[in-house]
PDB file of C-alpha atoms in Angstrom:
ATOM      1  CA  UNK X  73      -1.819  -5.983   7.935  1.00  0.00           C
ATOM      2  CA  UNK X  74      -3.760  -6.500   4.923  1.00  0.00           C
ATOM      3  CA  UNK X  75      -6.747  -4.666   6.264  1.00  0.00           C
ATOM      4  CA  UNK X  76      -4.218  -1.373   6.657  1.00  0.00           C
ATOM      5  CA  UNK X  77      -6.055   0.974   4.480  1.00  0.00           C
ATOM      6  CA  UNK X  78      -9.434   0.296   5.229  1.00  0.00           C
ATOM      7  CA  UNK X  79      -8.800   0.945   9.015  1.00  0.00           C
ATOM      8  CA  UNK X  80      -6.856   4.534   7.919  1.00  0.00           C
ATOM      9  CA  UNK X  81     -10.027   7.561   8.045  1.00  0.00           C
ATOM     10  CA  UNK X  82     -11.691   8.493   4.372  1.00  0.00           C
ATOM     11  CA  UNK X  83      -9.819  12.026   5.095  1.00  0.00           C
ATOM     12  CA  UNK X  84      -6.531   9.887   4.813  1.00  0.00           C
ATOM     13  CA  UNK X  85      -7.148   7.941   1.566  1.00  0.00           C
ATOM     14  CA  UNK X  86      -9.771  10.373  -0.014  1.00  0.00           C
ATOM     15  CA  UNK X  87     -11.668   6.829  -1.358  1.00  0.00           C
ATOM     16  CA  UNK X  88     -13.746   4.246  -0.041  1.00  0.00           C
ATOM     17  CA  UNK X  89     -11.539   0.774   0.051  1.00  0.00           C
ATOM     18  CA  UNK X  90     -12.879  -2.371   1.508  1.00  0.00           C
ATOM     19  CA  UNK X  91     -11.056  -5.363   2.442  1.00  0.00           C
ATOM     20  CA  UNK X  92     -13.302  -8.460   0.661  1.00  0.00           C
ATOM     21  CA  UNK X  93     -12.633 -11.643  -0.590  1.00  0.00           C
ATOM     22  CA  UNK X  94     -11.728 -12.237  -4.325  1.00  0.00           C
ATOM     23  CA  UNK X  95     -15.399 -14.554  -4.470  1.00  0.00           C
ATOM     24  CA  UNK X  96     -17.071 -11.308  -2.832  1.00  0.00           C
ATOM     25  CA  UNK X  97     -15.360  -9.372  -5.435  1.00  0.00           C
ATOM     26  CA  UNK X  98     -16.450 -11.536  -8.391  1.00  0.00           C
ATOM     27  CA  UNK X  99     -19.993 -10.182  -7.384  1.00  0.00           C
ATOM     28  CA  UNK X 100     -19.069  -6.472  -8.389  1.00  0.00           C
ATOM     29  CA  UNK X 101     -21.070  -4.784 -11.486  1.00  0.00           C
ATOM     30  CA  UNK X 102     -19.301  -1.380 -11.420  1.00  0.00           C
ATOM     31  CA  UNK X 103     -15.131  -0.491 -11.843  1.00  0.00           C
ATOM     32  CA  UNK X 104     -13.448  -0.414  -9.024  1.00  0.00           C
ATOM     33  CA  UNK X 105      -9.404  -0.590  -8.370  1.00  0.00           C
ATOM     34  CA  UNK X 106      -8.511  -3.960  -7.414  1.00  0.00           C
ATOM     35  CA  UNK X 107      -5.245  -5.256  -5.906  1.00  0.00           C
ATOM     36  CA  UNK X 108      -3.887  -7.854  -3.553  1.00  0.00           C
ATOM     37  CA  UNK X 109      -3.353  -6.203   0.040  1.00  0.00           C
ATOM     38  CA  UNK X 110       0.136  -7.446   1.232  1.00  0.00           C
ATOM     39  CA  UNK X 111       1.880  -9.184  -2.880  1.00  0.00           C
ATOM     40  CA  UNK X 112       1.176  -8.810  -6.049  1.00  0.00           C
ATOM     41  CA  UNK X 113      -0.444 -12.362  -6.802  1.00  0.00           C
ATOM     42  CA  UNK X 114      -3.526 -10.185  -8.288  1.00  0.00           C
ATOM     43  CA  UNK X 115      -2.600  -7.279 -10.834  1.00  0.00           C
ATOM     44  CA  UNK X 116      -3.287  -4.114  -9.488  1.00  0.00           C
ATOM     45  CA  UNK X 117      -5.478  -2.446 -11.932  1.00  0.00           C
ATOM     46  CA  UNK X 118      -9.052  -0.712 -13.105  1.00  0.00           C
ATOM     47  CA  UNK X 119     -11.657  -3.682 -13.067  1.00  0.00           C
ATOM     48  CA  UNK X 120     -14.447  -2.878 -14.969  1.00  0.00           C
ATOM     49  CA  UNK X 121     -16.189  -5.394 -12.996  1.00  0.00           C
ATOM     50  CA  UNK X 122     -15.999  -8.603 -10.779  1.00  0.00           C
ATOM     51  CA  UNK X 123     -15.963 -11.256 -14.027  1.00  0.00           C
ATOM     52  CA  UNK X 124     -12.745  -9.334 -14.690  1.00  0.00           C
ATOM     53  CA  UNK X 125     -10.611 -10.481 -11.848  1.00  0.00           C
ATOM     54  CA  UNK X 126      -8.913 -14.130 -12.055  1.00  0.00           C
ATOM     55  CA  UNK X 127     -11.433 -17.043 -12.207  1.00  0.00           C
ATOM     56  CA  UNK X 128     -11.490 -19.469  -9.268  1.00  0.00           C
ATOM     57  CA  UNK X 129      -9.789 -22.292 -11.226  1.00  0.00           C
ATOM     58  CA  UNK X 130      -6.396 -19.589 -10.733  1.00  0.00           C
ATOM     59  CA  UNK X 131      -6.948 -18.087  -7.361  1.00  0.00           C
ATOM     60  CA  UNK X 132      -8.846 -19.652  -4.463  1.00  0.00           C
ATOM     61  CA  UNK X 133     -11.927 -17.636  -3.750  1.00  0.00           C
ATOM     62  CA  UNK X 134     -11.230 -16.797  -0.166  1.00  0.00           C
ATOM     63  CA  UNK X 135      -7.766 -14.919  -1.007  1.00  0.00           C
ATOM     64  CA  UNK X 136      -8.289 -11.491  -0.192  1.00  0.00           C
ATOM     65  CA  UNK X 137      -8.119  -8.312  -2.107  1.00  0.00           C
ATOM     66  CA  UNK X 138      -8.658  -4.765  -1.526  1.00  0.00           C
ATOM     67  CA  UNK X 139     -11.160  -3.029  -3.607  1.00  0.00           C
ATOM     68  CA  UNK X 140     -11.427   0.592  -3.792  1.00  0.00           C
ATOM     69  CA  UNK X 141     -13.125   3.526  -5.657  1.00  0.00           C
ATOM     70  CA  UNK X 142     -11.301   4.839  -8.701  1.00  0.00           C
ATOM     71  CA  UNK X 143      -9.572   8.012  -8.446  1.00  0.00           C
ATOM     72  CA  UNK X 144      -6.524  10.319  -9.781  1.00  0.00           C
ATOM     73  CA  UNK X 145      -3.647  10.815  -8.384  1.00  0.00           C
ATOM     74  CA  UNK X 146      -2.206  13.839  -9.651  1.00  0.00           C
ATOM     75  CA  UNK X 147       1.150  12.873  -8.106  1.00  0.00           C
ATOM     76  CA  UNK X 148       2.631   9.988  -6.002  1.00  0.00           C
ATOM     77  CA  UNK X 149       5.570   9.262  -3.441  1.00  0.00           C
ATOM     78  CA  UNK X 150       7.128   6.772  -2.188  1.00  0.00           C
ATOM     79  CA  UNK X 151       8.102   7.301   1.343  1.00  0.00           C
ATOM     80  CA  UNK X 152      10.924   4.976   3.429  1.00  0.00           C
ATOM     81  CA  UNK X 153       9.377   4.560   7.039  1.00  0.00           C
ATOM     82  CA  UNK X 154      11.930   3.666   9.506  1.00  0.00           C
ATOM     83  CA  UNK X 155      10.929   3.939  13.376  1.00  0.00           C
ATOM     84  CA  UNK X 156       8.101   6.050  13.238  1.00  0.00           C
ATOM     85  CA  UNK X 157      10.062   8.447  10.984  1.00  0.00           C
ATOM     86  CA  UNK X 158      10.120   9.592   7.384  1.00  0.00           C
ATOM     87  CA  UNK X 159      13.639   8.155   6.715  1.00  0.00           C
ATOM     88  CA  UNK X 160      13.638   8.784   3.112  1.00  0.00           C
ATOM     89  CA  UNK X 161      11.246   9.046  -0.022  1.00  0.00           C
ATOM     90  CA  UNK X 162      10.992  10.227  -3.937  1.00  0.00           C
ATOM     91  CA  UNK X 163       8.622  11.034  -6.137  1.00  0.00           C
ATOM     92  CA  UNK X 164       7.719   8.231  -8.974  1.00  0.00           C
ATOM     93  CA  UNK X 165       4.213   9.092 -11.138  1.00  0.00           C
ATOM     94  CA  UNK X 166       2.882  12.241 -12.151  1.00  0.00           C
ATOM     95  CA  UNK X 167      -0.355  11.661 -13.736  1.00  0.00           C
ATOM     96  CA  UNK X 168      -0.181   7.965 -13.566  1.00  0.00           C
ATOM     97  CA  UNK X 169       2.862   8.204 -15.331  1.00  0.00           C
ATOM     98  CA  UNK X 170       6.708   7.554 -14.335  1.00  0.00           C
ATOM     99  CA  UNK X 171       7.590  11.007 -12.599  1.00  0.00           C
ATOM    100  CA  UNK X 172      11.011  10.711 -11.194  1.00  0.00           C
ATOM    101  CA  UNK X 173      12.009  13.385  -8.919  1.00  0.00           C
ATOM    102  CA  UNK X 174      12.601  14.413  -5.253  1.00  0.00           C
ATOM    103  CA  UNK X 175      10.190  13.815  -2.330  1.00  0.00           C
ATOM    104  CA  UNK X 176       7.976  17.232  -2.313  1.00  0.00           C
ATOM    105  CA  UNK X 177       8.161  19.141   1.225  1.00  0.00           C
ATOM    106  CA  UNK X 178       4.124  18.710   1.519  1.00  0.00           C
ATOM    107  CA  UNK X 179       4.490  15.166   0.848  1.00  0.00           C
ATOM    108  CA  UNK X 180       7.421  14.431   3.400  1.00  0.00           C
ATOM    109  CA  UNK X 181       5.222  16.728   5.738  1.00  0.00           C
ATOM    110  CA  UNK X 182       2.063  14.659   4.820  1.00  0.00           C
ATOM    111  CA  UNK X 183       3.878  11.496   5.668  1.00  0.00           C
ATOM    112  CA  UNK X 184       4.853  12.888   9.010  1.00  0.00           C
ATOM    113  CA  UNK X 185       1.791  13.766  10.095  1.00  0.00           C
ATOM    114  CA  UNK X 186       0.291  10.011   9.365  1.00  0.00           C
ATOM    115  CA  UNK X 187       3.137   8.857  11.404  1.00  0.00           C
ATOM    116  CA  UNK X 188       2.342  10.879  14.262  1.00  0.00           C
ATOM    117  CA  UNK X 189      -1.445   9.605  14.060  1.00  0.00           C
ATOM    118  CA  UNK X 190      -1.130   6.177  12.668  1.00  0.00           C
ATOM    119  CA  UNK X 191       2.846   4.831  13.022  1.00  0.00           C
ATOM    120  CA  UNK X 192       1.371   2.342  15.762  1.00  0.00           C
ATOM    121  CA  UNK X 193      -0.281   0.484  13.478  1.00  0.00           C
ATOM    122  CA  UNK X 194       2.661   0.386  10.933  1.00  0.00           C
ATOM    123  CA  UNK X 195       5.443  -2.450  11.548  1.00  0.00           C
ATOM    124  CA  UNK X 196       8.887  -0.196  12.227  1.00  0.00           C
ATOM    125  CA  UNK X 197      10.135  -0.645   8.835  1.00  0.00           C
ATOM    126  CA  UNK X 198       7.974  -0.187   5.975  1.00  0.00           C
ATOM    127  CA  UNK X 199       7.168   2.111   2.830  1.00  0.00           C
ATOM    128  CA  UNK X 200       3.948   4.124   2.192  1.00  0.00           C
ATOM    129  CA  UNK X 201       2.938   5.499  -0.872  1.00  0.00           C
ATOM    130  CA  UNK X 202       0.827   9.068  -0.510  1.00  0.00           C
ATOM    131  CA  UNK X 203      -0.604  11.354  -3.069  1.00  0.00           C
ATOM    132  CA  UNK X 204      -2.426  14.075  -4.163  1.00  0.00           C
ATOM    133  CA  UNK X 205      -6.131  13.795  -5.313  1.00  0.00           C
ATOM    134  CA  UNK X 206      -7.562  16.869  -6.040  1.00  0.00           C
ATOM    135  CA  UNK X 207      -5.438  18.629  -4.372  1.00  0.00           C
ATOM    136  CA  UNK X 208      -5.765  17.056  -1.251  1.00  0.00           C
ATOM    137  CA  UNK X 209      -3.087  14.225   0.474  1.00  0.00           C
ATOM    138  CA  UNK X 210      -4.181  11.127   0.665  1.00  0.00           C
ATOM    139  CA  UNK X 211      -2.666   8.030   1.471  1.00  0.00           C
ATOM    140  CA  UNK X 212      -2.264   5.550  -1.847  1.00  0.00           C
ATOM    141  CA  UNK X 213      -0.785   2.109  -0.346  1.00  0.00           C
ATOM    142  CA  UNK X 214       1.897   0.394   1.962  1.00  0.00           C
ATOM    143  CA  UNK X 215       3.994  -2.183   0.811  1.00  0.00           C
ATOM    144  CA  UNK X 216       6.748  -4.234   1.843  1.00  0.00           C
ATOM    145  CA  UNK X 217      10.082  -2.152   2.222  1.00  0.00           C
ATOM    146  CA  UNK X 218      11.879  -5.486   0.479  1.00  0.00           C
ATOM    147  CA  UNK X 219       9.607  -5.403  -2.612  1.00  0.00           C
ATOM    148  CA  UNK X 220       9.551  -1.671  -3.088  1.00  0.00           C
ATOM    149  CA  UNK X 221      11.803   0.399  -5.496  1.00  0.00           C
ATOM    150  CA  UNK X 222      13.894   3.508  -4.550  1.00  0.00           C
ATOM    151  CA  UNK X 223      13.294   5.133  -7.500  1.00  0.00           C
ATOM    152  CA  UNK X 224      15.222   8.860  -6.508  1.00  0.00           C
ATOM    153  CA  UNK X 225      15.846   7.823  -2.616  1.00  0.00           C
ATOM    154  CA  UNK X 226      18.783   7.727  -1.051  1.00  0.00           C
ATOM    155  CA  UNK X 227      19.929   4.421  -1.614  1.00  0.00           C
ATOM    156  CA  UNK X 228      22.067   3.902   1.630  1.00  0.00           C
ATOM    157  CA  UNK X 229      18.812   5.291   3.915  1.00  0.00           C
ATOM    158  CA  UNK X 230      16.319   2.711   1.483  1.00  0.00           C
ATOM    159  CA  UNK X 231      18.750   0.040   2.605  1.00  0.00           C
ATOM    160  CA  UNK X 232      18.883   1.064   6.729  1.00  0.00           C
ATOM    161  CA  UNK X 233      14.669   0.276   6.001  1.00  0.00           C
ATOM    162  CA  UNK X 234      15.158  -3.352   4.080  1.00  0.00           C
ATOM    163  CA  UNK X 235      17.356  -4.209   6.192  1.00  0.00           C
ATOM    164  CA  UNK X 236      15.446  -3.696   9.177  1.00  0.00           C
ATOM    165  CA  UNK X 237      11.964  -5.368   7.409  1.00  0.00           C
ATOM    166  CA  UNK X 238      13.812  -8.265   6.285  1.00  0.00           C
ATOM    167  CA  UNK X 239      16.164  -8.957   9.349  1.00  0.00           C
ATOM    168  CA  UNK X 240      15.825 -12.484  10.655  1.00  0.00           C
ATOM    169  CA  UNK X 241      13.233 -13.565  12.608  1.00  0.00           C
ATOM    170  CA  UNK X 242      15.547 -13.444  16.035  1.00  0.00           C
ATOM    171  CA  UNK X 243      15.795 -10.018  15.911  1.00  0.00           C
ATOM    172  CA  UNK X 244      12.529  -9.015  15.616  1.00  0.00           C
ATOM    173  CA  UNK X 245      11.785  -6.149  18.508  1.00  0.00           C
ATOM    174  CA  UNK X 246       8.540  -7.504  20.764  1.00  0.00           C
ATOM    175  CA  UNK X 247       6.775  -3.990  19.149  1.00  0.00           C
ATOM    176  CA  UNK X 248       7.424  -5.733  15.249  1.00  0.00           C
ATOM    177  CA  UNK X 249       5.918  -9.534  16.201  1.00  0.00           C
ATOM    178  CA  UNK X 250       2.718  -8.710  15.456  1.00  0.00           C
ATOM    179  CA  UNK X 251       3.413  -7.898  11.821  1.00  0.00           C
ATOM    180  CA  UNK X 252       5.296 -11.428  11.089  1.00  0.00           C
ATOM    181  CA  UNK X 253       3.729 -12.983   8.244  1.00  0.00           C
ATOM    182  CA  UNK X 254       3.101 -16.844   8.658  1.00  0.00           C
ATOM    183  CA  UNK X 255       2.872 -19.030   5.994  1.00  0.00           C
ATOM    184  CA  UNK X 256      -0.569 -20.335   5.570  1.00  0.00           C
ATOM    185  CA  UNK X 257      -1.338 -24.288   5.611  1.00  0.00           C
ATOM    186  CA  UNK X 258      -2.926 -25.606   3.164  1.00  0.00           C
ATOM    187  CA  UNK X 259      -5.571 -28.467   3.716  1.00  0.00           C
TER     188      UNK X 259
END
């Protein structure tokens, strides 16, 4: 699903975000926020343009990255998706800076809402990220429940989502095979 967030509406994410090749992105001549879409094999950071990112001789110029318009988050969450549900969630930056704290009502009620609209395209056990950019809820990321810190969540209701994302492959529910990563061959 590395695509995710440029398939969500610009009233979701409050930014224009493009899914592009790392050799598209060398092209850039303006900042933009660049990041790898589904690991962290490109650092997720302010570019102040293409020449910035990794040179071809460390990353092979068709890996894909997302590239998105710069903006401030005033504050972000982390939210614990289990089965079309907001299972858990805390909040972690306030200001881009660590902001440890509970899960705001408006952001538990913001993730519920982009369940009810957009779950189906979400695998049944994943974590979201949402914020607030001027004032307004947008939707920041989703990453892999395994490779995504609690920070203030309950830990037992984190665990009831890793679990479920990183169960073996035999008990992966038909709704879930879609969202399998395969390894890519190399050539």
């Amino acid at each position: 699903m590395p695509g995710w967030l440029t398939g969500l509406p610009r009233e979701l994410t409050r930014r224009e975000i493009t899914l592009v090749t790392i050799g598209e992105a060398y092209e850039l001549r303006r900042p933009a926020f660049i990041k790898s879409p589904n690991d962290k094999n490109i650092t997720a950071m302010i570019y102040t343009d293409g020449s910035r990112l990794p040179g071809p001789d460390a990353v092979d110029r068709r890996t894909p990255v997302l590239v998105s318009d710069i903006v401030d988050f005033t504050a972000e969450y982390r939210l614990h998706l289990l089965d079309a549900v907001v299972h858990t969630g805390s909040q972690y930056a306030a200001h881009g800076r660590l902001h440890l704290g509970p899960p705001s009502p408006d952001a538990l009620a913001f993730g519920t809402d982009l369940v009810a609209g957009f779950g189906h395209t979400l695998p049944s056990a994943i974590v979201v990220d949402v914020g607030l950019v001027d004032g307004r809820w947008a939707v920041i990321e989703a990453n892999a429940a395994w490779a995504s810190g609690a920070y203030l969540a309950d830990p037992d209701l984190v665990l009831d989502v890793v679990l479920r994302a990183a169960s073996p492959t035999a008990s992966v529910t038909a709704r879930d095979q879609q969202f399998i990563r395969r390894p890519q061959l190399t050539t």
